Coordinates of C-alpha atoms in Angstrom, one line a residue:
X136 CA -1.8 6.0 -11.4
X137 CA -5.5 5.5 -11.1
X138 CA -7.2 3.3 -13.7
X139 CA -10.7 1.7 -13.8
X140 CA -9.2 -1.7 -13.4
X141 CA -7.1 -0.7 -10.4
X142 CA -10.2 1.0 -8.9
X143 CA -12.2 -2.2 -9.0
X144 CA -9.3 -4.2 -7.5
X145 CA -8.4 -1.6 -4.8
X146 CA -11.1 -1.7 -2.0
X147 CA -9.6 1.1 0.1
X148 CA -11.6 4.3 0.6
X149 CA -9.7 7.1 -1.1
X150 CA -10.3 10.4 -2.7
X151 CA -11.4 10.2 -6.3
X152 CA -8.6 11.3 -8.7
X153 CA -10.3 14.1 -10.5
X154 CA -7.4 14.8 -12.8
X155 CA -8.2 11.6 -14.7
X156 CA -11.9 12.2 -14.8
X157 CA -12.9 12.9 -18.5
X158 CA -13.9 16.5 -19.1
X159 CA -17.4 17.6 -18.9
X160 CA -19.2 18.1 -22.2
X161 CA -19.2 21.7 -23.3
X162 CA -23.0 21.8 -23.8
X163 CA -23.5 21.3 -20.1
X164 CA -27.2 22.2 -19.8
X165 CA -29.0 21.2 -16.6
X166 CA -31.0 18.0 -16.7
X167 CA -29.4 14.5 -16.1
X168 CA -31.5 12.4 -18.5
X169 CA -31.5 11.0 -22.0
X170 CA -28.6 11.7 -24.3
X171 CA -26.9 13.8 -21.6
X172 CA -27.0 10.8 -19.3
X173 CA -25.7 8.6 -22.1
X174 CA -22.7 10.8 -22.4
X175 CA -22.2 10.9 -18.6
X176 CA -22.1 7.1 -18.4
X177 CA -20.3 6.5 -21.7
X178 CA -23.3 4.8 -23.4
X179 CA -24.2 5.0 -27.1
X180 CA -27.8 6.0 -26.3
X181 CA -30.2 6.1 -23.4
X182 CA -34.0 6.1 -23.9
X183 CA -35.8 8.6 -21.7
X184 CA -39.2 10.1 -20.9
X185 CA -39.8 13.6 -19.7
X186 CA -42.8 14.9 -17.8
X187 CA -43.7 18.5 -16.9
X188 CA -45.3 19.3 -13.6
X189 CA -48.0 22.0 -14.1
X190 CA -48.3 24.9 -13.4
X191 CA -44.7 25.2 -12.3
X192 CA -43.3 23.8 -15.6
X193 CA -40.8 21.7 -13.6
X194 CA -39.3 18.8 -15.4
X195 CA -39.2 15.2 -14.3
X196 CA -37.4 12.6 -16.3
X197 CA -36.6 8.9 -16.3
X198 CA -33.9 7.2 -18.4
X199 CA -33.1 3.5 -18.8
X200 CA -29.5 2.7 -18.2
X201 CA -28.7 -0.7 -19.6
X202 CA -25.3 -2.2 -20.6
X203 CA -24.2 -5.7 -21.7
X204 CA -20.7 -4.9 -20.3
X205 CA -19.5 -2.5 -17.6
X206 CA -18.9 1.1 -18.9
X207 CA -15.1 1.4 -19.4
X208 CA -14.6 4.6 -17.4
X209 CA -16.0 6.4 -14.3
X210 CA -19.0 8.5 -15.0
X211 CA -18.4 12.1 -16.0
X212 CA -18.7 14.9 -13.5
X213 CA -22.3 16.3 -13.5
X214 CA -23.0 20.0 -13.7
X215 CA -23.9 20.9 -10.1
X216 CA -27.5 21.6 -9.5
X217 CA -30.1 21.3 -6.8
X218 CA -31.5 18.0 -8.1
X219 CA -31.4 14.3 -7.3
X220 CA -30.5 11.3 -9.5
X221 CA -32.5 8.3 -8.2
X222 CA -31.3 4.9 -9.5
X223 CA -33.8 2.1 -9.3
X224 CA -32.0 -1.2 -10.0
X225 CA -33.8 -3.7 -12.2
X226 CA -31.3 -6.4 -11.7
X227 CA -28.6 -7.4 -9.2
X228 CA -25.5 -5.1 -9.4
X229 CA -22.5 -6.7 -7.8
X230 CA -19.3 -4.6 -8.2
X231 CA -19.3 -0.9 -8.3
X232 CA -17.8 2.2 -6.6
X233 CA -19.2 5.6 -5.8
X234 CA -17.7 9.0 -4.9
X235 CA -19.3 12.2 -3.6
X236 CA -17.3 15.5 -3.6
X237 CA -14.2 13.5 -4.4
X238 CA -14.4 11.2 -1.5
X239 CA -15.2 7.5 -2.0
X240 CA -18.4 6.3 -0.2
X241 CA -18.4 2.6 0.8
X242 CA -21.2 0.8 -1.1
X243 CA -22.4 -2.8 -1.2
X244 CA -23.9 -4.8 -4.0
X245 CA -27.4 -3.8 -5.0
X246 CA -30.3 -6.3 -5.3
X247 CA -33.0 -5.9 -7.8
X248 CA -35.5 -3.3 -6.6
X249 CA -32.9 -1.5 -4.5
X250 CA -32.9 2.3 -4.7
X251 CA -29.9 4.6 -4.5
X252 CA -30.0 8.4 -4.4
X253 CA -27.3 11.0 -5.2
X254 CA -27.6 14.8 -5.0
X255 CA -26.1 16.4 -8.1
X256 CA -24.7 19.3 -6.1
X257 CA -22.1 16.9 -4.6
X258 CA -20.5 15.7 -7.8
X259 CA -21.5 12.0 -7.7
X260 CA -19.3 9.7 -9.7
X261 CA -20.0 6.0 -10.4
X262 CA -17.6 3.3 -11.6
X263 CA -19.3 0.0 -12.5
X264 CA -17.4 -3.3 -12.8
X265 CA -20.5 -5.3 -13.8
X266 CA -23.3 -4.8 -16.3
X267 CA -25.9 -2.2 -15.3
X268 CA -29.7 -2.3 -15.7
X269 CA -31.4 0.5 -13.9
X270 CA -33.9 3.3 -14.2
X271 CA -32.4 6.7 -13.5
X272 CA -35.0 9.3 -12.3
X273 CA -34.0 12.9 -12.6
X274 CA -35.8 14.8 -9.8
X275 CA -35.0 18.5 -9.3
X276 CA -35.7 20.0 -5.9
X277 CA -38.3 22.2 -7.6
X278 CA -40.2 19.0 -8.6
X279 CA -40.2 17.9 -4.9
X280 CA -41.5 21.3 -4.0
X281 CA -44.2 21.2 -6.6
X282 CA -45.3 17.7 -5.6
X283 CA -45.4 18.8 -1.9
X284 CA -47.7 21.7 -2.9
X285 CA -50.0 19.3 -4.7
X286 CA -50.3 17.2 -1.5
X287 CA -50.6 20.2 0.9
X288 CA -47.3 19.2 2.5
X289 CA -43.9 20.6 3.3
X290 CA -41.2 19.6 0.8
X291 CA -38.5 17.2 2.1
X292 CA -35.3 19.1 3.1
X293 CA -33.2 16.1 1.9
X294 CA -33.6 12.6 0.5
X295 CA -31.9 9.8 2.4
X296 CA -31.9 6.2 1.3
X297 CA -30.7 3.2 3.4
X298 CA -28.3 1.0 1.6
X299 CA -29.5 -2.0 -0.5
X300 CA -33.1 -2.3 0.7
X301 CA -35.4 -3.6 -2.1
X302 CA -38.4 -1.3 -2.5
X303 CA -41.3 -3.2 -4.0
X304 CA -43.5 -0.1 -4.5
X305 CA -40.7 1.8 -6.4
X306 CA -40.0 -1.3 -8.5
X307 CA -43.7 -1.6 -9.5
X308 CA -43.9 2.0 -10.5
X309 CA -40.6 1.6 -12.5
X310 CA -41.9 -1.5 -14.3
X311 CA -44.9 0.5 -15.5
X312 CA -42.5 2.8 -17.4
X313 CA -40.4 0.1 -19.2
X314 CA -42.9 -0.3 -22.1
X315 CA -43.4 3.5 -22.7
X316 CA -39.6 3.9 -22.6
X317 CA -39.2 1.2 -25.2
X318 CA -41.8 2.9 -27.4
X319 CA -40.4 6.4 -26.8
X320 CA -42.3 9.7 -26.4
X321 CA -45.0 8.5 -28.9
X322 CA -46.5 6.3 -26.1
X323 CA -49.2 7.1 -23.7
X324 CA -47.7 10.2 -22.2
X325 CA -50.8 11.1 -20.1
X326 CA -50.3 7.8 -18.2
X327 CA -46.5 8.0 -17.9
X328 CA -46.8 11.6 -16.6
X329 CA -48.9 10.3 -13.8
X330 CA -46.6 7.4 -13.0
X331 CA -43.6 9.6 -12.9
X332 CA -45.3 12.1 -10.6
X333 CA -46.4 9.2 -8.4
X334 CA -42.8 8.0 -8.3
X335 CA -41.6 11.5 -7.3
X336 CA -44.3 11.7 -4.6
X337 CA -43.5 8.3 -3.3
X338 CA -39.8 9.0 -3.1
X339 CA -40.5 12.2 -1.2
X340 CA -42.6 10.4 1.3
X341 CA -40.5 7.3 1.7
X342 CA -37.0 8.8 1.6
X343 CA -37.7 12.4 2.5
X344 CA -40.4 11.8 5.1
X345 CA -42.8 14.2 3.4
X346 CA -46.1 14.2 5.3
X347 CA -49.2 14.2 3.1
X348 CA -52.8 15.0 4.0
X349 CA -54.6 11.9 5.2
X350 CA -57.1 10.3 2.9
X351 CA -60.6 11.0 4.0
X352 CA -62.0 8.0 5.9
X353 CA -59.7 5.6 4.1
X354 CA -60.7 6.7 0.6
X355 CA -58.8 8.6 -2.1
X356 CA -57.6 12.1 -1.7
X357 CA -59.4 14.5 -4.0
X358 CA -56.3 14.7 -6.2
X359 CA -56.0 10.9 -6.4
X360 CA -59.7 10.6 -7.3
X361 CA -59.2 13.1 -10.2
X362 CA -56.1 11.4 -11.4
X363 CA -57.7 8.0 -11.2
X364 CA -60.8 9.0 -13.1
X365 CA -58.7 10.8 -15.8
X366 CA -56.4 7.7 -16.2
X367 CA -59.4 5.3 -16.3
X368 CA -61.0 7.5 -19.0
X369 CA -57.8 7.6 -21.0
X370 CA -57.4 3.8 -20.7
X371 CA -60.0 3.5 -23.5
X372 CA -57.1 4.5 -25.8
X373 CA -54.0 3.5 -23.8
X374 CA -55.2 0.1 -22.5
X375 CA -53.9 0.9 -19.0
X376 CA -55.0 -1.7 -16.5
X377 CA -56.5 -1.0 -13.0
X378 CA -53.2 -2.1 -11.5
X379 CA -51.3 0.4 -13.6
X380 CA -53.8 3.2 -12.6
X381 CA -53.3 2.2 -9.0
X382 CA -49.5 2.4 -9.3
X383 CA -49.9 5.8 -11.1
X384 CA -51.6 7.3 -8.0
X385 CA -49.1 5.6 -5.6
X386 CA -51.3 2.8 -4.2
X387 CA -51.3 -0.9 -4.3
X388 CA -54.1 -2.5 -6.5
X389 CA -56.0 -3.9 -3.5
X390 CA -55.9 -0.6 -1.6
X391 CA -56.8 1.3 -4.7
X392 CA -59.9 -0.8 -5.3
X393 CA -61.2 -0.3 -1.7
X394 CA -60.4 3.4 -1.7
X395 CA -62.0 4.0 -5.1
X396 CA -65.2 2.2 -4.0
X397 CA -65.3 4.2 -0.8
X398 CA -64.7 7.6 -2.5
X399 CA -66.8 7.1 -5.6
X400 CA -69.4 4.5 -4.5
X401 CA -68.6 1.8 -7.0
X402 CA -65.6 -0.2 -8.3
X403 CA -63.4 1.3 -11.0
X404 CA -64.5 -1.0 -13.8
X405 CA -68.2 -0.3 -13.1
X406 CA -67.6 3.4 -13.0
X407 CA -65.6 3.2 -16.3
X408 CA -68.4 1.1 -17.9
X409 CA -70.9 3.8 -17.0
X410 CA -68.6 6.5 -18.4
X411 CA -68.2 4.5 -21.7
X412 CA -72.0 4.1 -22.0
X413 CA -72.5 7.9 -21.6
X414 CA -69.8 8.4 -24.2
X415 CA -71.6 6.0 -26.5
X416 CA -74.9 7.8 -26.0
X417 CA -73.3 11.1 -27.0
X418 CA -72.0 9.4 -30.3
X419 CA -75.5 7.9 -30.9
X420 CA -77.3 11.2 -30.5
X421 CA -74.8 13.7 -31.9
X422 CA -73.3 11.7 -34.9
X423 CA -74.4 9.2 -37.6
X424 CA -71.4 7.0 -36.8
X425 CA -72.2 3.3 -37.4
X426 CA -72.7 1.2 -34.3
X427 CA -69.6 -0.9 -35.0
X428 CA -67.4 2.3 -35.0
X429 CA -69.2 3.6 -31.8
X430 CA -68.3 0.3 -30.1
X431 CA -64.6 0.7 -31.0
X432 CA -64.4 4.4 -30.2
X433 CA -65.9 3.8 -26.7
X434 CA -63.7 0.9 -25.9
X435 CA -66.3 -1.9 -26.1
X436 CA -64.3 -3.8 -28.7
X437 CA -67.1 -4.8 -31.1
X438 CA -70.8 -4.1 -31.8
X439 CA -72.2 -7.3 -30.3
X440 CA -70.7 -6.6 -26.9
X441 CA -71.9 -3.0 -27.0
X442 CA -75.4 -4.2 -28.0
X443 CA -75.6 -6.8 -25.2
X444 CA -74.3 -4.3 -22.5
X445 CA -76.3 -1.4 -23.7
X446 CA -79.5 -3.5 -23.8
X447 CA -78.9 -4.9 -20.3
X448 CA -78.1 -1.5 -18.7
X449 CA -80.2 1.0 -20.7
X450 CA -83.2 -1.3 -21.4
X451 CA -83.1 -1.4 -25.2
X452 CA -80.6 -1.9 -28.0
X453 CA -78.4 1.1 -29.1
X454 CA -80.0 1.3 -32.5
X455 CA -83.5 1.5 -31.1
X456 CA -82.4 4.0 -28.4
X457 CA -80.8 6.2 -31.1
X458 CA -84.1 6.3 -33.1
X459 CA -86.1 7.2 -29.9
X460 CA -83.8 10.2 -29.4
X461 CA -84.4 11.7 -32.8

C-alpha cells in the first residue's frame, strides 16, 4: 500500500495511487491561492496577495508556502483549469516527488531561486519530504493573454521550465513581495499589483518565449514609462525604492536608470523631486496647510529640508513664494 513514507523511500517512477489521495474540498472554486492553497498542501494558513488585471478583470495571485516540517500527505488534487501554478523556491528543497496526470515525473532537488511550473489542467500532485519555503504564483491563461495584449505580443501557447535553474530576476521580483505578504492586503497594493504583473510578463517571456515590442532606442516602452512614473509618485506614501520600481517594470536597477533617463530626459530621483515640488506648490497655493505638514505630505520629511530644496530650485523660500502667489 502507498504511504508518504514509502513514496519518499521508493525512487521508482510509478503511477500516482489516486485512491489514496484525500478528497477534493467540496467548495472547489477556481483559484489556487490563499486558503484554498493551504488546504491543498495541508497547511494551517497561507498568506496571499491578489491582483486584478484591467480591463479584463483577470486575477493573479501569489501565496507564501512555508513549513517547518514536510506536509504529512501528498497535495490534494486541484480542480482542473487552464492556469499555471509557478513555484519560486526561496530556499533549497532537497527531497520531493511530483506527479502529472497520475504519472510520476522525475525531479531533482531545487536550489534557492529555482522556478518550477505546473499546469492545473494536468492534475499536479506534490509530495515533500523536506521543509518548504516557496512563493506560489497562480497565473491563469487569461492573465497571460491580458499581459500579452498589454505588450502588443502573442500570448505564449505553453510555459516550459528547465529543471533546477536558479532565476535571479524571478527571485528579485519575488523578494519584493515578501514584506507585503507579511503585512497582508493592507499593504501598498498599487506597488504589489505592478510587481505581480511584471512577474507574469517575465514568466511569459522567459518560459513562454513571448515576444514583446522592442524598447524605443534602448529606453522604456510607453507602458513601462507610465508604470514607472505612477510607482515613483506613489513611493511618496509607500516608500518604494528605485530598485523596487525597476523590478516592478521587469528591469534591473542599472538598466532601468539608463532607460528612464533616455526616455524622460533625467534620472528618476530628479524627476520625482520635480514632481514633489509641483505638488508642494499646489498645497501652498490652494490650501493654508502649515509648511511642516506640506513637507511631510509631499515626501520631504521635514520643513527645513523642504525649505532648503525649495529655495535652491525655485529661488525663494516656500513661505515667501506662497505670499507672492496670493
